[in-house]
GROMACS .gro file of C-alpha atoms in nm:
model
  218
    1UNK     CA    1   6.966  14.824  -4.895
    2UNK     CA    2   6.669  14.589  -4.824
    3UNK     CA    3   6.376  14.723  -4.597
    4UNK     CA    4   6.354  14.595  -4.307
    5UNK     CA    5   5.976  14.545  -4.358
    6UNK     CA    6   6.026  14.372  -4.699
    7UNK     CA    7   5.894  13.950  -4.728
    8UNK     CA    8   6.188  13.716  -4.669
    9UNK     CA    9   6.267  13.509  -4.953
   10UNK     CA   10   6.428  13.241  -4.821
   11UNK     CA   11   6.174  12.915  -4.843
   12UNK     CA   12   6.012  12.828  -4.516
   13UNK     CA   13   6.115  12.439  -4.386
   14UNK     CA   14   5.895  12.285  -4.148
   15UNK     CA   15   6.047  12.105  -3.864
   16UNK     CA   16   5.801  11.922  -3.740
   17UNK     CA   17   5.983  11.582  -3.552
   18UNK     CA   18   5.772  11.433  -3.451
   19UNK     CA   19   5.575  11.386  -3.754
   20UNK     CA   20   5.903  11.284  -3.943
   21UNK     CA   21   5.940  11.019  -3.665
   22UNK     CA   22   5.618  10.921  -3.649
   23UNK     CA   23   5.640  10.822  -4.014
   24UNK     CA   24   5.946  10.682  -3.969
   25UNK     CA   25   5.935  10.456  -3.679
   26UNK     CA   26   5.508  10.431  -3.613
   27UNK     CA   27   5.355  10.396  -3.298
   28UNK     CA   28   5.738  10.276  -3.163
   29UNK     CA   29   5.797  10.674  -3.171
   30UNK     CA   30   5.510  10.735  -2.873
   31UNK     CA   31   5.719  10.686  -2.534
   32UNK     CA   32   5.387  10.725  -2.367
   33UNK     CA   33   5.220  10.452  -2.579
   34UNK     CA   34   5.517  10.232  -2.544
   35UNK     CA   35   5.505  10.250  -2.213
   36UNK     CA   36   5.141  10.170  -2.163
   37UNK     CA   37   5.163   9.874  -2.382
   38UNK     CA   38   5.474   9.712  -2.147
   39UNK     CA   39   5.293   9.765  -1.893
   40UNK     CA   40   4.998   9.612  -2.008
   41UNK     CA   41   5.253   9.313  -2.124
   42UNK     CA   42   5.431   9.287  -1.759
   43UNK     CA   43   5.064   9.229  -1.583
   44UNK     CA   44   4.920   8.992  -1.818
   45UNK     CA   45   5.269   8.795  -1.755
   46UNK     CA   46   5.247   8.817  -1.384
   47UNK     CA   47   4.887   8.726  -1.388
   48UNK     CA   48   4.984   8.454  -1.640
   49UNK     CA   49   5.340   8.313  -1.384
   50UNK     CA   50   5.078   8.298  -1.053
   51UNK     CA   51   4.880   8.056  -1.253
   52UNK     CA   52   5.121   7.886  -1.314
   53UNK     CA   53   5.244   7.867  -0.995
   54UNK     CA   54   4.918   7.771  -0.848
   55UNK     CA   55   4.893   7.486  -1.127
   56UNK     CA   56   5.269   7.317  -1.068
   57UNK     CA   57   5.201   7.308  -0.659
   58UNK     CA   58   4.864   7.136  -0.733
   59UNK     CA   59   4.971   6.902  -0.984
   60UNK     CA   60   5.306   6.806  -0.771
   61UNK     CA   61   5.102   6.697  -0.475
   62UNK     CA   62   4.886   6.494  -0.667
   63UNK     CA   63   5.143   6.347  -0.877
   64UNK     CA   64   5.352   6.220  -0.574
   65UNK     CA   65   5.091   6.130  -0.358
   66UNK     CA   66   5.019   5.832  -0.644
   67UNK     CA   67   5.345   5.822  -0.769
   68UNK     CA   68   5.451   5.483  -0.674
   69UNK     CA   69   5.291   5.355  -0.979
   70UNK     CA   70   5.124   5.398  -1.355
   71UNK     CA   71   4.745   5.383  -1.340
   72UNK     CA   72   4.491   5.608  -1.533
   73UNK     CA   73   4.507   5.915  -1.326
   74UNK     CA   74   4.891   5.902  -1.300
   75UNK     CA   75   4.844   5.899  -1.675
   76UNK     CA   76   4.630   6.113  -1.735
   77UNK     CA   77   4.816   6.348  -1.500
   78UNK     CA   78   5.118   6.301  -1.691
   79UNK     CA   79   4.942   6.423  -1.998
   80UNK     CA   80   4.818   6.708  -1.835
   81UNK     CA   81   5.122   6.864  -1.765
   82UNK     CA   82   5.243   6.925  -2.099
   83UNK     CA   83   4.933   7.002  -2.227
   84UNK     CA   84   4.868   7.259  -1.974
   85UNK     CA   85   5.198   7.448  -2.104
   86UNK     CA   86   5.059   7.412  -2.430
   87UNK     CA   87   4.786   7.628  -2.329
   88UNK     CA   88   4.970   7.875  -2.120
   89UNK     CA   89   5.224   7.974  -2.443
   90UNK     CA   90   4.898   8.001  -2.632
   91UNK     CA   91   4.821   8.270  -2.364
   92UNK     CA   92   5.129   8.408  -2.339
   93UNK     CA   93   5.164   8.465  -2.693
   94UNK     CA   94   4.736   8.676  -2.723
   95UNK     CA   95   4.897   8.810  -2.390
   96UNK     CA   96   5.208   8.948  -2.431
   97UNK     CA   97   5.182   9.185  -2.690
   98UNK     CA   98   5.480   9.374  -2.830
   99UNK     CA   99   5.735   9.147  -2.572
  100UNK     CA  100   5.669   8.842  -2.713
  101UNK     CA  101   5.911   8.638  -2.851
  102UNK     CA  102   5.715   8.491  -3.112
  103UNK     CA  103   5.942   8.231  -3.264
  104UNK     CA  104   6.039   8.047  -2.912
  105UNK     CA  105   5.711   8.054  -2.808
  106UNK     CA  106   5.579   7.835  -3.121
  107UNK     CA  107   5.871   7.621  -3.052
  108UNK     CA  108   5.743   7.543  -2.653
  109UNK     CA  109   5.411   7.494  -2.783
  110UNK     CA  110   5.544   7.205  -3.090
  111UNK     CA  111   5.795   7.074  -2.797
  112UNK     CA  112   5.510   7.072  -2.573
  113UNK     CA  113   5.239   6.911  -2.745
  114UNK     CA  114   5.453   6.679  -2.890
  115UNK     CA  115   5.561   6.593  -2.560
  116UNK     CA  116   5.202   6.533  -2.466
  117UNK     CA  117   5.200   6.280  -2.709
  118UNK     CA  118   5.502   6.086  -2.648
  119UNK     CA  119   5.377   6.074  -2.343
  120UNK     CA  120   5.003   5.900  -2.437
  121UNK     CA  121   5.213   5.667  -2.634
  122UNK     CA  122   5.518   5.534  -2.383
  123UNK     CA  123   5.303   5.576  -2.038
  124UNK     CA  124   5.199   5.248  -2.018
  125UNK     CA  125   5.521   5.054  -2.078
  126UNK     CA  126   5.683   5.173  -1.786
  127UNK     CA  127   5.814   5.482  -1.583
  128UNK     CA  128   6.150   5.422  -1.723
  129UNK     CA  129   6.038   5.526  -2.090
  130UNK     CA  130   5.839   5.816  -1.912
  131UNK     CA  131   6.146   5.930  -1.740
  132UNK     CA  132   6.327   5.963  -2.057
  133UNK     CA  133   6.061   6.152  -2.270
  134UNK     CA  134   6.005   6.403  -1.960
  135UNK     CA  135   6.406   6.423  -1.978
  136UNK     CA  136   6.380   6.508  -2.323
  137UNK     CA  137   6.175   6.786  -2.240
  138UNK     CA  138   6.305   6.917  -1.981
  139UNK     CA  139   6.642   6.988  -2.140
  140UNK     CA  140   6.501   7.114  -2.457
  141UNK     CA  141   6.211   7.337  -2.291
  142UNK     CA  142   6.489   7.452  -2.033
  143UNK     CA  143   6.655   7.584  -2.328
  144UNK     CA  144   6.363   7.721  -2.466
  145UNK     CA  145   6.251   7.919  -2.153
  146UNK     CA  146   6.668   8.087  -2.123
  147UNK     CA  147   6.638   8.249  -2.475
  148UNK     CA  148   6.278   8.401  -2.354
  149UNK     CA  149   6.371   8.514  -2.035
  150UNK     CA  150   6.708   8.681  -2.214
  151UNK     CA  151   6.488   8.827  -2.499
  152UNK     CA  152   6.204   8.917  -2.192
  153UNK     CA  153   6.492   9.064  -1.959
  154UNK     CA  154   6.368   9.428  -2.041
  155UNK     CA  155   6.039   9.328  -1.847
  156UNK     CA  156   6.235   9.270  -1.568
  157UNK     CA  157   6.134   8.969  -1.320
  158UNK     CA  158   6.335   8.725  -1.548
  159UNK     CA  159   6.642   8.597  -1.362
  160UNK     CA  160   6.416   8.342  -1.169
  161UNK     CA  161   6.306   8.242  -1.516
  162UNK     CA  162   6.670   8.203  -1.640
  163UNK     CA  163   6.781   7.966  -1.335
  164UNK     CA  164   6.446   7.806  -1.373
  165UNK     CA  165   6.563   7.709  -1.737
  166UNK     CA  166   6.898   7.609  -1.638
  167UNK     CA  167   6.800   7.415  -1.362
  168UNK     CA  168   6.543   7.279  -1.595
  169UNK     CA  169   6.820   7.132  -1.867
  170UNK     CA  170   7.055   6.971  -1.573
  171UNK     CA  171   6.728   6.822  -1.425
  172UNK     CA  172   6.616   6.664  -1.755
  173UNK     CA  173   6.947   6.485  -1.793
  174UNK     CA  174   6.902   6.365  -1.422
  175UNK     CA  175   6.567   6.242  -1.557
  176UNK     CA  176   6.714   6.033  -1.832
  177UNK     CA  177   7.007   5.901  -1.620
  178UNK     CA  178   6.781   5.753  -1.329
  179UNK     CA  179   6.552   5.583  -1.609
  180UNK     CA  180   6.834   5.384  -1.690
  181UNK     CA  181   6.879   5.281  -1.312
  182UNK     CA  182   6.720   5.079  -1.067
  183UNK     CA  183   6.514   5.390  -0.863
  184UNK     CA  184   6.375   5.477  -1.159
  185UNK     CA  185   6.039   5.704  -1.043
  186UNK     CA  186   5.767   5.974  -1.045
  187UNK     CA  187   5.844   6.133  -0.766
  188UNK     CA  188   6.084   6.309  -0.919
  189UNK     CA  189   5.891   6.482  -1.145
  190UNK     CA  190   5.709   6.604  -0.928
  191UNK     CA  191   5.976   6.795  -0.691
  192UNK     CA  192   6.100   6.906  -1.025
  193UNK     CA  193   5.745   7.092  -1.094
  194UNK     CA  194   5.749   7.228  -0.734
  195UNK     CA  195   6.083   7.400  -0.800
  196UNK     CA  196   5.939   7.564  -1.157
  197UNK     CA  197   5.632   7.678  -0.975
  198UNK     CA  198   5.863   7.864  -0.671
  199UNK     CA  199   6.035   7.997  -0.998
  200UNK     CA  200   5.722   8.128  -1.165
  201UNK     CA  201   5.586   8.260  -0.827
  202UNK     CA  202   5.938   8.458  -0.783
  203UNK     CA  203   5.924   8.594  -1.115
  204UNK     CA  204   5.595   8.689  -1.041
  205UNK     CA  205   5.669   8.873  -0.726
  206UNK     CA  206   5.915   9.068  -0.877
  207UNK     CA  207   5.724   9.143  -1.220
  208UNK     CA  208   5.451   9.313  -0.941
  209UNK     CA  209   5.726   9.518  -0.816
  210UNK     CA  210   5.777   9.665  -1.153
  211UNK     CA  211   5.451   9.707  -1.171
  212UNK     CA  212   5.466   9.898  -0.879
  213UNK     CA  213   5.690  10.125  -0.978
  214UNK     CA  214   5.586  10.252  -1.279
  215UNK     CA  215   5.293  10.336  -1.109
  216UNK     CA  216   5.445  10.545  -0.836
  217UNK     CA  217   5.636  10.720  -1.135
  218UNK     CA  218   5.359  10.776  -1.366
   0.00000   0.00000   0.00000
């Protein structure tokens, strides 16, 4: 019979989890650093959708109040717009960290920009041919902004941004339809960017809330 005092020889195994996990999945493994980092990702949003907000109210006014026809500022307003989204995904992707969809967001910023062009190049034969290149947009940005909220919908906040996107695709073929008839105008563009600002505020409002709450609970 063994003594009871005598060395096991069974080898020891180190169990050490979170080491093996750690190596396995990286910094993913860290609920406390993955936690920090959304948050980080759901203010820089919100910050980034009251902007936004601010900018589509601004721009609306101005747009309608000289809507009625196609000079240099409606122009370069016009240009603006696009451009400004340009910038925004640009910030949205340095912003966003870990939640960003990264291949969407090039694709606003190439729809965008090219969009910006179009628009330099048709402006000044007609709001007819501007109608149809914001239409164009529209639909295919609308598009664009559904598959980020969907991939975003973790964040929370995003359902304003998924019926801003749908709203966004229907409105875009509205835009094309009414360049082909005799009302053809501006004005509609710009109750279109009122209704995506109200969207970006909402989203905003309730990305704050989330905010919020993982405050209280931390």
């Amino acid at each position: 019979m063994a003594s009871a005092d005598a060395p096991s020889t069974q080898p020891s195994i180190p169990h050490d989890r979170e080491t093996t996990s750690d190596s396995i999945g990286g910094a993913a493994s860290d609920p406390a650093a993955g936690t920090v980092g959304l948050t980080g990702s759901t203010k820089a949003l919100r910050n980034l959708y009251v902007v936004r907000f601010g900018f589509a109210i601004v721009w609306a006014i101005l747009l309608i109040a000289i809507a009625k026809s196609v000079d240099p500022v409606t122009i370069t307003l016009l240009v603006i717009y696009p451009l400004f989204d340009v910038a925004a995904a640009i910030v949205d992707y340095r912003s966003s960290g870990s939640s960003r969809p990264k291949a969407p967001l090039y694709v606003n910023m190439a729809l965008s920009l090219l969009t910006a062009l179009a628009l330099a190049f048709v402006v000044g034969t007609g709001i007819p041919n501007v109608l149809r290149v914001w239409g164009a947009w529209a639909i295919t940005a609308g598009i664009v902004q559904l598959i980020i909220a969907i991939l975003r919908w973790r964040l929370g906040g995003q359902l304003a941004m998924i019926l801003s996107g749908g709203i966004s695709v229907f409105a875009g073929a509205g835009f094309v339809l009414m360049a082909g008839g005799p009302n053809a105008a501006l004005t509609g563009v710009g109750g279109y960017a009122i209704l995506g600002g109200i969207f970006f505020l909402i989203s905003a409002i309730r990305l704050h809330a989330v905010i919020r709450k993982g405050a209280k609970r931390a």
